[in-house]
Amino acid sequence: CLSIAKILAKEYHSIIVSKDARTYVVAEDALVYLNTSGNCGMATAGSGDVLAGMIGALIGQGTDPYKAACLGVYLHGLAGDKARDIYTEYGVTASRLIENIRGFEDCSV
C-alpha cells in the first residue's frame, strides 16, 4: 500500500520498492515513482531476486540509489514484457527475465 510505503520510507530514511499489480518506488524526499511496465506473469518464484540484483548492479555502477530503484523496476518490467511476448505470461520465469535483460546495456541514467 502506498501510504504504508511512505510511512516506512520516512521512518527508516530508506527507499521502498512496493510491488503489487503496479510497483511504487518511494523515498523520504523524492516524488513517488509509479511503474507500469511488467505483467502478471512476473508473479513467479525468483522474480523479486532478479529485481534486487538489477537494482544492486545499478547502484554498484554508481547510480544514485533512488534512480537505480526506479530504473531497475522499469527495466525489470520491460524484461518481463519481452519474456511474456516470447513465452506467454504462463511461461515467464526468473531465468527468462534474466535472458531478456539483454539489450538494456545502452540505457543511460
Coordinates of C-alpha atoms in Angstrom, one line a residue:
C1 CA 0.0 0.0 0.0
L2 CA 1.4 3.4 -1.0
S3 CA 0.6 5.1 2.3
I4 CA 2.4 2.5 4.3
A5 CA 5.4 2.7 1.9
K6 CA 5.5 6.5 2.5
I7 CA 5.5 6.0 6.3
L8 CA 8.3 3.4 6.1
A9 CA 10.5 5.5 3.9
K10 CA 10.2 8.4 6.2
E11 CA 10.6 6.5 9.4
Y12 CA 13.6 4.4 8.3
H13 CA 15.1 7.0 5.9
S14 CA 15.0 4.4 3.2
I15 CA 13.9 3.7 -0.4
I16 CA 10.9 1.4 -0.6
V17 CA 10.0 -0.7 -3.7
S18 CA 6.4 -1.7 -3.1
K19 CA 5.4 -4.4 -5.6
D20 CA 1.8 -5.1 -6.5
A21 CA -0.1 -5.0 -9.7
R22 CA 1.9 -1.8 -10.2
T23 CA 5.1 -1.0 -8.5
Y24 CA 5.8 2.1 -6.5
V25 CA 9.2 3.4 -5.6
V26 CA 9.1 5.7 -2.5
A27 CA 11.8 7.7 -0.8
E28 CA 11.7 10.1 2.0
D29 CA 12.4 13.3 0.0
A30 CA 11.5 12.3 -3.6
L31 CA 8.5 12.1 -5.8
V32 CA 6.7 8.7 -5.8
Y33 CA 7.6 6.8 -9.0
L34 CA 4.8 4.6 -10.4
N35 CA 6.0 1.9 -12.8
T36 CA 3.6 0.5 -15.3
S37 CA 5.9 -1.9 -17.2
G38 CA 5.6 -5.6 -16.4
N39 CA 2.8 -8.1 -16.3
C40 CA 1.1 -10.7 -14.1
G41 CA 3.4 -13.5 -15.5
M42 CA 6.1 -12.0 -13.4
A43 CA 4.5 -13.2 -10.2
T44 CA 6.8 -16.1 -10.1
A45 CA 9.5 -17.5 -7.9
G46 CA 12.7 -15.6 -8.1
S47 CA 11.3 -12.6 -9.9
G48 CA 12.0 -10.3 -6.9
D49 CA 15.5 -11.7 -6.6
V50 CA 16.1 -10.7 -10.2
L51 CA 14.8 -7.2 -9.4
A52 CA 17.0 -6.9 -6.4
G53 CA 20.0 -7.9 -8.4
M54 CA 19.3 -5.4 -11.1
I55 CA 18.9 -2.6 -8.6
G56 CA 22.1 -3.7 -6.8
A57 CA 24.0 -3.8 -10.0
L58 CA 22.9 -0.3 -10.9
I59 CA 24.0 1.0 -7.5
G60 CA 27.3 -0.8 -7.9
Q61 CA 27.9 1.0 -11.1
G62 CA 27.5 4.3 -9.3
T63 CA 23.8 5.1 -10.0
D64 CA 22.1 7.1 -7.3
P65 CA 20.1 4.6 -5.2
Y66 CA 16.7 6.2 -5.8
K67 CA 17.3 6.4 -9.6
A68 CA 18.7 2.8 -9.5
A69 CA 15.5 1.6 -7.9
C70 CA 13.3 3.4 -10.4
L71 CA 15.4 2.3 -13.4
G72 CA 15.7 -1.2 -12.1
V73 CA 11.9 -1.6 -11.6
Y74 CA 11.3 -0.2 -15.1
L75 CA 13.8 -2.4 -16.8
H76 CA 12.7 -5.4 -14.8
G77 CA 9.2 -4.8 -16.1
L78 CA 10.4 -4.5 -19.7
A79 CA 12.3 -7.7 -19.4
G80 CA 9.1 -9.3 -18.1
D81 CA 7.1 -7.9 -21.0
K82 CA 9.7 -9.2 -23.5
A83 CA 9.5 -12.7 -21.8
R84 CA 5.7 -12.7 -22.0
D85 CA 5.8 -11.8 -25.7
I86 CA 8.1 -14.8 -26.3
Y87 CA 6.8 -17.4 -23.9
T88 CA 3.3 -16.1 -22.9
E89 CA 2.6 -14.9 -19.4
Y90 CA 2.4 -18.5 -18.2
G91 CA 5.9 -19.2 -19.3
V92 CA 7.7 -16.3 -17.6
T93 CA 10.3 -17.5 -15.2
A94 CA 13.1 -15.8 -13.3
S95 CA 15.6 -17.3 -15.8
R96 CA 13.6 -15.9 -18.7
L97 CA 13.6 -12.5 -17.1
I98 CA 17.4 -12.6 -16.9
E99 CA 17.6 -13.7 -20.6
N100 CA 15.5 -10.7 -21.6
I101 CA 17.6 -8.1 -19.8
R102 CA 20.0 -8.2 -22.7
G103 CA 19.8 -5.1 -24.8
F104 CA 19.4 -2.7 -21.9
E105 CA 23.1 -2.1 -21.7
D106 CA 22.8 1.1 -23.7
C107 CA 20.3 2.7 -21.3
S108 CA 21.8 5.8 -19.7
V109 CA 20.8 7.2 -16.4

